[in-house]
Amino acid sequence: MHITIVTSKKEYSLSAEKGASLLDLLRSNGIKVNSVCGGKGRCGKCAIRLLSGRLDITTADRAVFSEAELENGCRLACRAALYDDITIELINSGEEILADPDGMPVNNGIYADSDGMPEDNEKTAVPETVFGKAEYGIAIDIGTTTLALALVDINQGRVLCCRTSENPQRVYGTDVISRIDRAAKGSGSELKKLISSKLSTEIAALINDNKPEYGEIKRIAIAGNTAMLHILRGYDTSGLGSHPFTPVNINFEELQLAALLSEEKLPDDLKCVPVTILPGISAFVGADIVSGLFSLGFQKREKPCLFLDLGTNGEMAVGTRDRLLVTSVAAGPAFEGGNIKWGTGSIKGAISKVSIRDGKPGIKTVGGLLPPKGICGTGVIETTAELLGNKIIDETGLLSDLFFDSGYPLSKNASGETIVFTQDDIREVQLAKSAVRAGLEILLERYGAGYDEIDRLYISGGFGHTLDISKAAKIGMIPEELYGKCEAKGNTSLSGLISFLRDPKKGRTAFERIRKISKELYLSSDEKFNRLFLEYMSFE
Ligand code: FES
């Protein structure tokens, strides 16, 4: 059968076996369609439009599309089985297409703040050293949503360039659980291939863009959550998905780059570069958190501090150099723009700042690019806070009658469609913020510290843009008592990796210290956590 795919950029012609899944066909040909629910027919993100031929309407199609949309050819690619020659259009094209079938990665322009570092994908001049060759290191943070790389002069501690891009595994679901599940059910090697190939491309681009011709890459360090590192290493993820949540390996690992990534895409002189994979604490609290704690100096803190990393999970820690209590809550991907109707990663053009005056919205986007493309995590928090402050939603999270069905309009995109914030989006924010807030409260209680004893609260994460802490407090994610002690940080995992590259010996000692003094708190079956979670759903 012949399948023709029309996108805004070009037309592709593919052949398929009878009965094949449309989503699998698109993926196996490098056309990456968003699939937030991991192909379960629930999120609607894999929508396509049938232009000619036959695609049966499934029950999942009926649950997602209106009669008019079905009539218009809308179908879910993940539910579509191919029995006819068809021509389709990708509805979520553009940034959803991460690579074209020729294997050429499309620069999707994802940007994220990195505390104290140059703007992402922006470079500073490569230093010529007078005394000899400069030496470089590469820091790699593998987030569930975003990959971040930094090229570092390891002697001077200068960051020469940062690159960020979307994790290509996102097409297998936006949250960690979907990835663990897919990897455990047979897609592990496909997921590993995706990340391995993407990292090889990103490393090659980092080198090419900066040509460290006066020196060499001495070492590479990698951090990420436990699931991302398991997939990268090709480990069995089934132990991460169910009780007693046993990882295969969360210790330091040392290997050569060619043993880890797609060899064919790596520059020859990099193949033997030593790589250190940093250690984690558990299935839920990974190397990215240890790296974040290290970068914030928790191993030296005398007064108790709090650390909150907001990603697709909310990981948090409290303590000093003598004792740390760490935990993780399933916050859902709302703070990274996931499960939000117009949600997007922190790409240029994503709405990141929102203010509502006299009922009218004002917006700012990442990179100042207009018209906007969607709403990133920071924009999600800002929109909720502004709607609340203007009484457009009530304390239970209910949108006013005027916007209940249509959603609150923020702006129009390039195609003239209205970017709205919907009632379902608000529910996602409520779930995420109550999980984080309940987690913080229980963590503090079990650690045995009151708000007044906490010296600082550091918040890191891939919101895409500087988080306005007052807005996070306004929606009740952070207790008011801690508001004045909050500091928004960027990607602390990357900062920790950079410090590690400068002095791996010292870094090792600090990492081991953090792991040794850390105790994990499990919250999923904690009665009080579950009660508080329900309590904090409201905005009161
Ligand atoms: S509905 Fe198809 S991937 Fe979610």
Coordinates of C-alpha atoms and ligand atoms in Angstrom, one line a residue:
M1 CA 0.0 0.0 0.0
H2 CA 1.1 3.5 -0.7
I3 CA 0.8 6.1 2.0
T4 CA 1.4 9.8 1.1
I5 CA 2.1 12.2 3.8
V6 CA 1.6 15.9 3.4
T7 CA 3.3 18.3 5.8
S8 CA 3.8 22.1 5.6
K9 CA 7.3 21.4 4.5
K10 CA 7.0 18.6 1.9
E11 CA 5.4 15.5 0.8
Y12 CA 6.6 11.9 1.6
S13 CA 5.7 8.7 -0.1
L14 CA 5.9 5.5 2.0
S15 CA 4.9 1.9 1.5
A16 CA 3.2 -0.1 4.2
E17 CA 2.1 -3.7 4.9
K18 CA -1.6 -4.4 5.2
G19 CA -2.8 -3.9 8.8
A20 CA 0.3 -1.9 9.9
S21 CA -0.1 0.9 12.5
L22 CA 0.0 4.3 11.0
L23 CA 1.9 5.7 14.0
D24 CA 4.5 3.0 13.8
L25 CA 4.9 3.6 10.1
L26 CA 5.5 7.3 10.6
R27 CA 8.0 6.6 13.4
S28 CA 9.9 4.0 11.6
N29 CA 10.4 6.4 8.8
G30 CA 11.7 9.1 11.0
I31 CA 8.5 11.2 11.0
K32 CA 8.1 11.9 14.6
V33 CA 4.5 12.6 15.7
N34 CA 3.8 13.8 19.2
S35 CA 2.2 11.1 21.3
V36 CA 1.8 12.3 24.9
C37 CA -0.1 9.2 26.1
G38 CA 2.4 6.8 24.5
G39 CA 0.0 5.6 21.8
K40 CA -2.9 4.7 24.1
G41 CA -5.5 6.7 22.1
R42 CA -6.1 9.2 25.0
C43 CA -4.2 12.4 24.4
G44 CA -5.2 13.3 20.8
K45 CA -1.8 14.6 20.1
C46 CA -1.1 12.2 17.2
A47 CA -4.1 13.5 15.2
I48 CA -3.8 13.4 11.4
R49 CA -6.3 14.3 8.7
L50 CA -7.3 11.9 6.0
L51 CA -7.2 13.6 2.6
S52 CA -8.0 10.6 0.4
G53 CA -8.6 6.8 0.8
R54 CA -10.1 5.0 3.7
L55 CA -9.3 4.9 7.5
D56 CA -11.9 3.4 9.7
I57 CA -13.3 5.5 12.5
T58 CA -12.3 3.8 15.9
T59 CA -13.9 4.2 19.3
A60 CA -10.9 6.2 20.4
D61 CA -11.4 8.6 17.4
R62 CA -15.0 9.1 18.5
A63 CA -13.9 9.9 22.1
V64 CA -11.5 12.5 20.9
F65 CA -13.0 14.1 17.8
S66 CA -16.4 15.8 17.2
E67 CA -18.7 14.5 14.4
A68 CA -17.6 17.5 12.2
E69 CA -13.9 16.7 12.8
L70 CA -14.4 13.0 12.0
E71 CA -16.3 14.1 8.8
N72 CA -13.3 16.3 8.0
G73 CA -11.0 13.2 8.1
C74 CA -9.5 13.6 11.6
R75 CA -8.1 10.3 13.0
L76 CA -5.7 9.2 15.7
A77 CA -2.5 7.9 14.1
C78 CA -1.9 5.5 17.0
R79 CA -5.2 3.8 16.5
A80 CA -5.2 3.7 12.7
A81 CA -4.6 0.4 10.9
L82 CA -3.7 0.7 7.2
Y83 CA -5.9 -1.3 4.7
D84 CA -6.0 1.2 1.8
D85 CA -3.8 3.6 -0.2
I86 CA -4.2 6.9 1.6
T87 CA -3.1 10.4 1.7
I88 CA -2.9 12.1 5.0
E89 CA -1.9 15.5 6.4
L90 CA -0.1 15.8 9.8
I91 CA -2.2 18.1 11.9
N92 CA 0.5 18.7 14.5
S93 CA 3.2 19.3 12.0
G94 CA 6.0 21.9 12.4
E95 CA 7.7 21.5 15.7
E96 CA 6.2 18.1 16.1
I97 CA 8.3 16.8 13.3
L98 CA 11.7 16.5 14.8
A99 CA 13.5 14.8 12.0
D100 CA 12.6 14.3 8.4
P101 CA 12.8 10.9 6.7
D102 CA 16.2 11.7 5.2
G103 CA 17.5 11.5 8.7
M104 CA 18.3 15.2 8.8
P105 CA 17.5 16.5 12.2
V106 CA 15.5 19.6 12.1
N107 CA 16.6 22.3 14.5
N108 CA 13.5 22.7 16.6
G109 CA 15.0 25.6 18.5
I110 CA 14.4 24.5 22.1
Y111 CA 15.8 26.9 24.5
A112 CA 16.1 26.7 28.3
D113 CA 17.7 28.9 30.9
S114 CA 20.9 27.7 32.4
D115 CA 21.8 29.4 35.6
G116 CA 24.8 31.7 35.1
M117 CA 25.7 30.3 31.7
P118 CA 25.6 31.7 28.2
E119 CA 22.3 31.5 26.4
D120 CA 21.6 28.1 25.0
N121 CA 23.0 27.4 21.5
E122 CA 25.0 30.6 21.9
K123 CA 28.7 30.5 21.9
T124 CA 31.5 32.5 23.3
A125 CA 34.9 32.8 21.7
V126 CA 37.1 29.7 22.1
P127 CA 40.1 30.6 24.2
E128 CA 43.6 30.5 22.8
T129 CA 45.8 29.6 25.7
V130 CA 49.3 31.0 25.8
F131 CA 50.7 28.2 28.0
G132 CA 49.5 25.2 26.0
K133 CA 46.5 23.4 24.8
A134 CA 43.1 24.2 26.3
E135 CA 41.3 21.1 27.6
Y136 CA 37.6 20.6 27.3
G137 CA 34.9 18.6 28.8
I138 CA 31.3 17.9 27.7
A139 CA 28.4 17.9 30.2
I140 CA 25.3 16.1 29.2
D141 CA 22.0 16.2 31.1
I142 CA 19.3 13.8 29.8
G143 CA 15.9 15.1 30.8
T144 CA 12.7 13.3 30.1
T145 CA 11.7 16.3 28.0
T146 CA 14.9 18.2 27.2
L147 CA 18.5 17.3 26.5
A148 CA 21.1 19.9 27.6
L149 CA 24.8 19.8 26.6
A150 CA 27.6 22.2 27.6
L151 CA 31.1 22.5 26.3
V152 CA 33.4 23.5 29.1
D153 CA 37.0 24.6 29.3
I154 CA 37.8 22.4 32.3
N155 CA 40.9 24.4 33.4
Q156 CA 39.3 27.8 33.4
G157 CA 35.8 26.6 34.2
R158 CA 34.3 28.6 31.4
V159 CA 31.2 27.3 29.6
L160 CA 31.9 27.9 25.9
C161 CA 28.5 26.8 24.6
C162 CA 25.3 25.2 25.6
R163 CA 22.9 23.3 23.3
T164 CA 19.4 22.2 24.2
S165 CA 17.0 20.1 22.2
E166 CA 14.0 18.0 22.7
N167 CA 14.4 14.4 23.9
P168 CA 13.5 12.4 20.8
Q169 CA 12.0 9.7 23.0
R170 CA 9.1 12.0 23.7
V171 CA 7.2 10.4 20.8
Y172 CA 6.9 7.4 23.1
G173 CA 5.1 9.4 25.8
T174 CA 5.9 12.5 27.7
D175 CA 6.2 11.1 31.2
V176 CA 8.8 8.7 32.7
I177 CA 6.3 6.0 33.4
S178 CA 5.3 5.7 29.7
R179 CA 9.0 5.4 28.7
I180 CA 9.7 2.8 31.4
D181 CA 6.6 0.9 30.3
R182 CA 7.5 1.0 26.6
A183 CA 11.1 0.1 27.2
A184 CA 10.1 -2.9 29.4
K185 CA 7.6 -4.0 26.8
G186 CA 10.1 -4.4 23.9
S187 CA 10.8 -0.9 22.7
G188 CA 13.9 -0.5 24.8
S189 CA 16.4 -0.8 21.9
E190 CA 14.4 1.6 19.8
L191 CA 14.4 4.1 22.7
K192 CA 18.1 3.6 23.2
K193 CA 18.8 4.1 19.6
L194 CA 16.8 7.3 19.5
I195 CA 18.7 8.9 22.4
S196 CA 22.1 7.5 21.4
S197 CA 21.8 8.9 17.9
K198 CA 20.5 12.2 19.1
L199 CA 23.3 12.6 21.6
S200 CA 25.9 11.7 18.9
T201 CA 24.5 14.4 16.6
E202 CA 24.4 16.9 19.4
I203 CA 28.0 16.2 20.5
A204 CA 29.2 16.5 16.9
A205 CA 27.3 19.8 16.5
L206 CA 28.7 21.1 19.7
I207 CA 32.3 20.4 18.5
N208 CA 31.7 21.7 15.0
D209 CA 30.1 24.9 16.2
N210 CA 33.1 25.6 18.5
K211 CA 36.0 23.8 16.9
P212 CA 38.2 23.5 19.9
E213 CA 41.2 23.3 17.6
Y214 CA 43.7 24.4 20.3
G215 CA 42.8 21.6 22.6
E216 CA 41.0 18.3 23.0
I217 CA 38.0 16.8 24.7
K218 CA 39.4 15.2 27.8
R219 CA 36.2 13.8 29.4
I220 CA 32.5 13.7 29.3
A221 CA 30.0 13.4 32.2
I222 CA 26.4 12.4 31.9
A223 CA 23.5 12.7 34.4
G224 CA 19.8 12.1 34.1
N225 CA 16.9 10.5 35.9
T226 CA 17.3 6.8 36.6
A227 CA 14.9 5.8 33.8
M228 CA 16.7 7.9 31.2
L229 CA 20.1 6.5 32.2
H230 CA 18.8 2.9 32.2
I231 CA 17.5 3.3 28.7
L232 CA 20.7 4.9 27.6
R233 CA 22.7 1.9 29.0
G234 CA 20.2 -0.6 27.6
Y235 CA 19.3 -1.9 31.1
D236 CA 16.1 -3.7 31.8
T237 CA 13.6 -1.0 33.0
S238 CA 11.0 -3.4 34.3
G239 CA 12.3 -3.1 37.9
L240 CA 11.7 0.6 37.8
G241 CA 8.1 0.3 37.0
S242 CA 6.8 -1.8 39.9
H243 CA 7.3 -2.5 43.6
P244 CA 10.0 -2.8 45.0
F245 CA 11.3 -0.4 42.4
T246 CA 14.8 -1.9 41.9
P247 CA 17.2 -0.3 39.5
V248 CA 19.8 -2.4 37.7
N249 CA 22.6 0.0 38.4
I250 CA 22.8 3.5 39.9
N251 CA 26.5 3.6 40.6
F252 CA 29.3 5.5 38.9
E253 CA 30.1 4.0 35.6
E254 CA 33.1 4.6 33.4
L255 CA 33.3 3.7 29.7
Q256 CA 34.4 5.0 26.4
L257 CA 32.1 7.2 24.3
A258 CA 32.0 4.7 21.4
A259 CA 30.7 2.0 23.7
L260 CA 27.8 4.2 24.6
L261 CA 26.6 6.1 21.5
S262 CA 26.1 5.6 17.8
E263 CA 29.6 5.2 16.5
E264 CA 29.0 6.3 12.9
K265 CA 27.9 9.8 13.9
L266 CA 30.8 10.4 16.3
P267 CA 33.9 12.3 15.1
D268 CA 36.8 9.8 15.2
D269 CA 38.9 11.6 17.8
L270 CA 36.0 11.4 20.2
K271 CA 35.4 7.7 20.2
C272 CA 37.9 6.9 23.0
V273 CA 37.0 9.8 25.2
P274 CA 36.3 8.6 28.7
V275 CA 32.7 9.0 29.9
T276 CA 31.5 9.0 33.5
I277 CA 27.8 8.3 34.1
L278 CA 27.0 9.9 37.4
P279 CA 25.3 7.9 40.2
G280 CA 21.7 8.2 41.5
I281 CA 20.0 7.4 44.8
S282 CA 17.1 5.2 43.8
A283 CA 14.6 4.4 41.0
F284 CA 12.9 7.7 41.6
V285 CA 15.8 10.0 42.7
G286 CA 18.4 9.9 39.9
A287 CA 21.8 11.3 39.1
D288 CA 20.3 14.6 37.9
I289 CA 19.1 15.3 41.5
V290 CA 22.4 14.3 43.1
S291 CA 24.1 16.5 40.6
G292 CA 21.7 19.4 41.4
L293 CA 22.3 18.9 45.2
F294 CA 26.1 18.9 44.5
S295 CA 25.9 22.1 42.4
L296 CA 24.0 23.8 45.2
G297 CA 26.6 22.7 47.8
F298 CA 24.2 20.5 50.0
Q299 CA 27.3 18.4 50.9
K300 CA 28.6 21.5 52.8
R301 CA 25.4 23.1 54.1
E302 CA 25.2 23.7 57.8
K303 CA 21.7 25.0 57.9
P304 CA 18.8 23.0 56.4
C305 CA 17.9 23.9 52.8
L306 CA 15.2 22.7 50.5
F307 CA 15.6 21.7 46.9
L308 CA 12.8 21.2 44.5
D309 CA 13.3 20.1 40.9
L310 CA 10.2 20.4 38.8
G311 CA 10.1 18.3 35.7
T312 CA 7.8 15.5 34.7
N313 CA 8.3 14.4 38.3
G314 CA 8.7 16.6 41.2
E315 CA 11.9 15.5 43.1
M316 CA 12.7 17.2 46.3
A317 CA 15.2 17.1 49.1
V318 CA 15.7 18.7 52.5
G319 CA 18.7 18.7 54.8
T320 CA 22.3 19.6 55.6
R321 CA 25.7 18.1 55.1
D322 CA 24.9 15.5 57.8
R323 CA 21.5 14.3 56.8
L324 CA 19.3 14.6 53.7
L325 CA 15.8 13.3 53.1
V326 CA 14.8 13.0 49.5
T327 CA 11.5 12.1 47.8
S328 CA 9.7 12.2 44.5
V329 CA 6.1 13.0 43.6
A330 CA 4.3 12.3 40.3
A331 CA 3.5 15.8 39.4
G332 CA 2.6 15.1 35.8
P333 CA 4.1 16.9 32.8
A334 CA 2.0 20.2 33.2
F335 CA 5.0 22.2 34.4
E336 CA 6.8 21.2 31.2
G337 CA 3.9 22.0 29.0
G338 CA 2.8 18.4 28.8
N339 CA -0.9 17.4 28.8
I340 CA -1.8 21.0 28.2
K341 CA -4.0 21.7 25.1
W342 CA -1.6 24.3 23.7
G343 CA 1.3 23.1 25.8
T344 CA 4.8 23.0 24.3
G345 CA 8.4 22.6 25.4
S346 CA 10.4 25.7 26.0
I347 CA 10.8 26.5 22.4
K348 CA 11.2 30.0 20.9
G349 CA 7.8 31.5 20.6
A350 CA 6.3 29.6 23.6
I351 CA 4.2 31.9 25.8
S352 CA 6.2 32.3 29.0
K353 CA 4.9 35.4 30.6
V354 CA 1.2 36.3 31.1
S355 CA -0.5 39.3 32.7
I356 CA -4.2 40.0 32.6
R357 CA -5.3 43.6 32.9
D358 CA -9.0 44.6 32.7
G359 CA -9.8 41.1 31.5
K360 CA -7.4 41.4 28.6
P361 CA -4.3 39.1 28.4
G362 CA -0.8 40.4 27.7
I363 CA 1.8 37.8 26.8
K364 CA 5.6 37.5 26.3
T365 CA 7.3 34.6 24.5
V366 CA 10.6 32.8 24.8
G367 CA 13.0 34.7 22.5
G368 CA 10.4 37.4 21.9
L369 CA 9.1 35.5 18.9
L370 CA 5.6 36.3 17.7
P371 CA 3.0 35.1 16.9
P372 CA 3.2 32.6 19.7
K373 CA 3.3 28.8 19.1
G374 CA 2.0 27.5 22.4
I375 CA 2.5 27.7 26.2
C376 CA 5.6 26.4 28.0
G377 CA 5.7 25.4 31.7
T378 CA 6.3 28.9 33.0
G379 CA 3.5 30.2 30.9
V380 CA 1.2 27.5 32.4
I381 CA 2.0 28.6 35.9
E382 CA 1.7 32.3 35.0
T383 CA -1.6 31.9 33.2
T384 CA -3.1 30.0 36.2
A385 CA -1.9 32.6 38.6
E386 CA -3.3 35.5 36.5
L387 CA -6.7 33.8 36.0
L388 CA -6.9 33.3 39.7
G389 CA -5.9 36.8 40.5
N390 CA -8.5 38.2 38.1
K391 CA -11.1 35.9 39.5
I392 CA -11.6 34.2 36.1
I393 CA -11.2 30.9 37.9
D394 CA -12.5 30.4 41.4
E395 CA -10.8 28.8 44.3
T396 CA -12.0 25.3 43.2
G397 CA -10.3 25.9 39.8
L398 CA -13.5 26.4 37.9
L399 CA -13.4 28.7 34.9
S400 CA -16.0 31.4 34.7
D401 CA -19.1 30.6 32.6
L402 CA -17.9 32.8 29.7
F403 CA -14.7 30.6 29.2
F404 CA -15.8 27.3 30.6
D405 CA -16.4 25.6 27.2
S406 CA -14.1 27.5 25.0
G407 CA -11.1 28.1 27.3
Y408 CA -9.5 31.5 28.1
P409 CA -8.0 33.0 24.9
L410 CA -4.4 34.1 25.3
S411 CA -3.4 34.9 21.7
K412 CA -3.5 33.7 18.1
N413 CA -0.9 31.6 16.5
A414 CA 0.6 32.0 13.0
S415 CA -2.3 30.1 11.4
G416 CA -4.9 32.3 13.1
E417 CA -5.9 29.7 15.6
T418 CA -6.7 30.9 19.1
I419 CA -4.3 29.6 21.8
V420 CA -6.6 29.0 24.8
F421 CA -6.1 27.8 28.4
T422 CA -8.8 25.3 29.1
Q423 CA -10.6 23.9 32.1
D424 CA -8.8 20.6 31.6
D425 CA -5.5 22.5 31.6
I426 CA -6.4 24.0 34.9
R427 CA -7.1 20.5 36.3
E428 CA -3.7 19.4 35.2
V429 CA -2.1 22.3 37.0
Q430 CA -4.1 21.5 40.1
L431 CA -2.9 17.9 40.1
A432 CA 0.7 19.0 39.6
K433 CA 0.8 21.8 42.2
S434 CA -1.0 19.8 44.9
A435 CA 1.4 16.8 44.4
V436 CA 4.4 19.2 44.8
R437 CA 2.9 21.1 47.8
A438 CA 1.8 18.0 49.6
G439 CA 5.2 16.4 49.0
L440 CA 7.0 19.5 50.4
E441 CA 4.8 19.5 53.5
I442 CA 5.4 15.8 54.3
L443 CA 9.1 16.0 53.5
L444 CA 9.5 18.9 56.0
E445 CA 7.4 17.2 58.6
R446 CA 9.3 13.8 58.4
Y447 CA 12.6 15.6 58.4
G448 CA 11.5 17.4 61.5
A449 CA 12.0 21.1 60.4
G450 CA 9.5 24.0 60.4
Y451 CA 9.4 26.7 57.7
D452 CA 11.4 29.0 60.0
E453 CA 14.3 26.6 60.2
I454 CA 14.7 26.4 56.4
D455 CA 17.6 28.6 55.2
R456 CA 16.9 28.6 51.4
L457 CA 14.5 26.9 49.0
Y458 CA 16.1 26.3 45.6
I459 CA 13.8 25.6 42.6
S460 CA 15.2 24.1 39.5
G461 CA 13.7 22.6 36.4
G462 CA 13.1 22.9 32.7
F463 CA 10.3 25.5 32.7
G464 CA 11.9 27.1 29.8
H465 CA 12.1 30.5 31.3
T466 CA 12.8 32.1 34.6
L467 CA 10.1 31.1 37.0
D468 CA 8.3 34.0 38.7
I469 CA 8.3 32.6 42.2
S470 CA 5.4 34.9 43.3
K471 CA 3.2 33.2 40.7
A472 CA 4.2 29.8 42.0
A473 CA 3.3 30.9 45.5
K474 CA 0.0 32.5 44.2
I475 CA -1.2 29.1 42.9
G476 CA -0.2 27.5 46.2
M477 CA 2.6 25.3 45.0
I478 CA 5.0 26.9 47.5
P479 CA 4.0 27.8 51.1
E480 CA 3.8 31.5 51.6
E481 CA 6.2 31.3 54.5
L482 CA 9.0 30.1 52.2
Y483 CA 8.3 32.6 49.5
G484 CA 11.0 35.0 50.7
K485 CA 13.6 32.3 50.9
C486 CA 13.1 31.0 47.3
E487 CA 15.7 31.1 44.6
A488 CA 14.8 30.0 41.1
K489 CA 17.7 28.1 39.5
G490 CA 18.0 26.8 36.0
N491 CA 19.3 23.4 35.1
T492 CA 21.2 22.5 38.3
S493 CA 21.9 19.0 37.0
L494 CA 24.0 20.6 34.2
S495 CA 25.7 23.0 36.6
G496 CA 26.7 20.0 38.8
L497 CA 28.1 18.1 35.8
I498 CA 30.2 21.2 34.8
S499 CA 31.7 21.3 38.3
F500 CA 32.3 17.6 38.2
L501 CA 34.2 17.9 34.9
R502 CA 36.5 20.5 36.4
D503 CA 37.6 18.2 39.2
P504 CA 36.2 14.6 38.9
K505 CA 38.1 13.4 42.0
K506 CA 36.6 16.0 44.3
G507 CA 33.3 15.5 42.5
R508 CA 33.3 11.8 43.2
T509 CA 33.8 12.3 46.9
A510 CA 31.0 14.9 47.1
F511 CA 28.6 12.7 45.1
E512 CA 29.4 9.7 47.3
R513 CA 28.9 11.8 50.4
I514 CA 25.5 13.0 49.1
R515 CA 24.4 9.4 48.4
K516 CA 25.6 8.2 51.8
I517 CA 23.7 10.8 53.8
S518 CA 20.5 10.6 51.7
K519 CA 17.5 8.6 52.9
E520 CA 14.5 8.2 50.6
L521 CA 10.9 8.8 51.7
Y522 CA 8.2 6.9 49.7
L523 CA 5.0 8.9 49.4
S524 CA 2.8 7.0 47.0
S525 CA 1.1 4.9 49.7
D526 CA 1.5 7.5 52.5
E527 CA -2.0 8.2 53.9
K528 CA -1.2 11.7 55.0
F529 CA 0.4 12.6 51.7
N530 CA -2.8 11.4 49.9
R531 CA -5.0 13.4 52.2
L532 CA -2.9 16.6 51.8
F533 CA -2.8 16.0 48.0
L534 CA -6.6 16.2 47.9
E535 CA -6.6 19.3 50.2
Y536 CA -4.1 21.2 48.1
M537 CA -6.1 20.7 44.9
S538 CA -8.0 23.8 45.7
F539 CA -6.5 27.3 45.3
E540 CA -7.8 28.5 48.7
Ligands
FES1 S1 -3.9 9.6 21.2 FE1 -2.5 8.8 19.9 S2 -0.7 9.0 20.9 FE2 -2.1 9.8 22.3

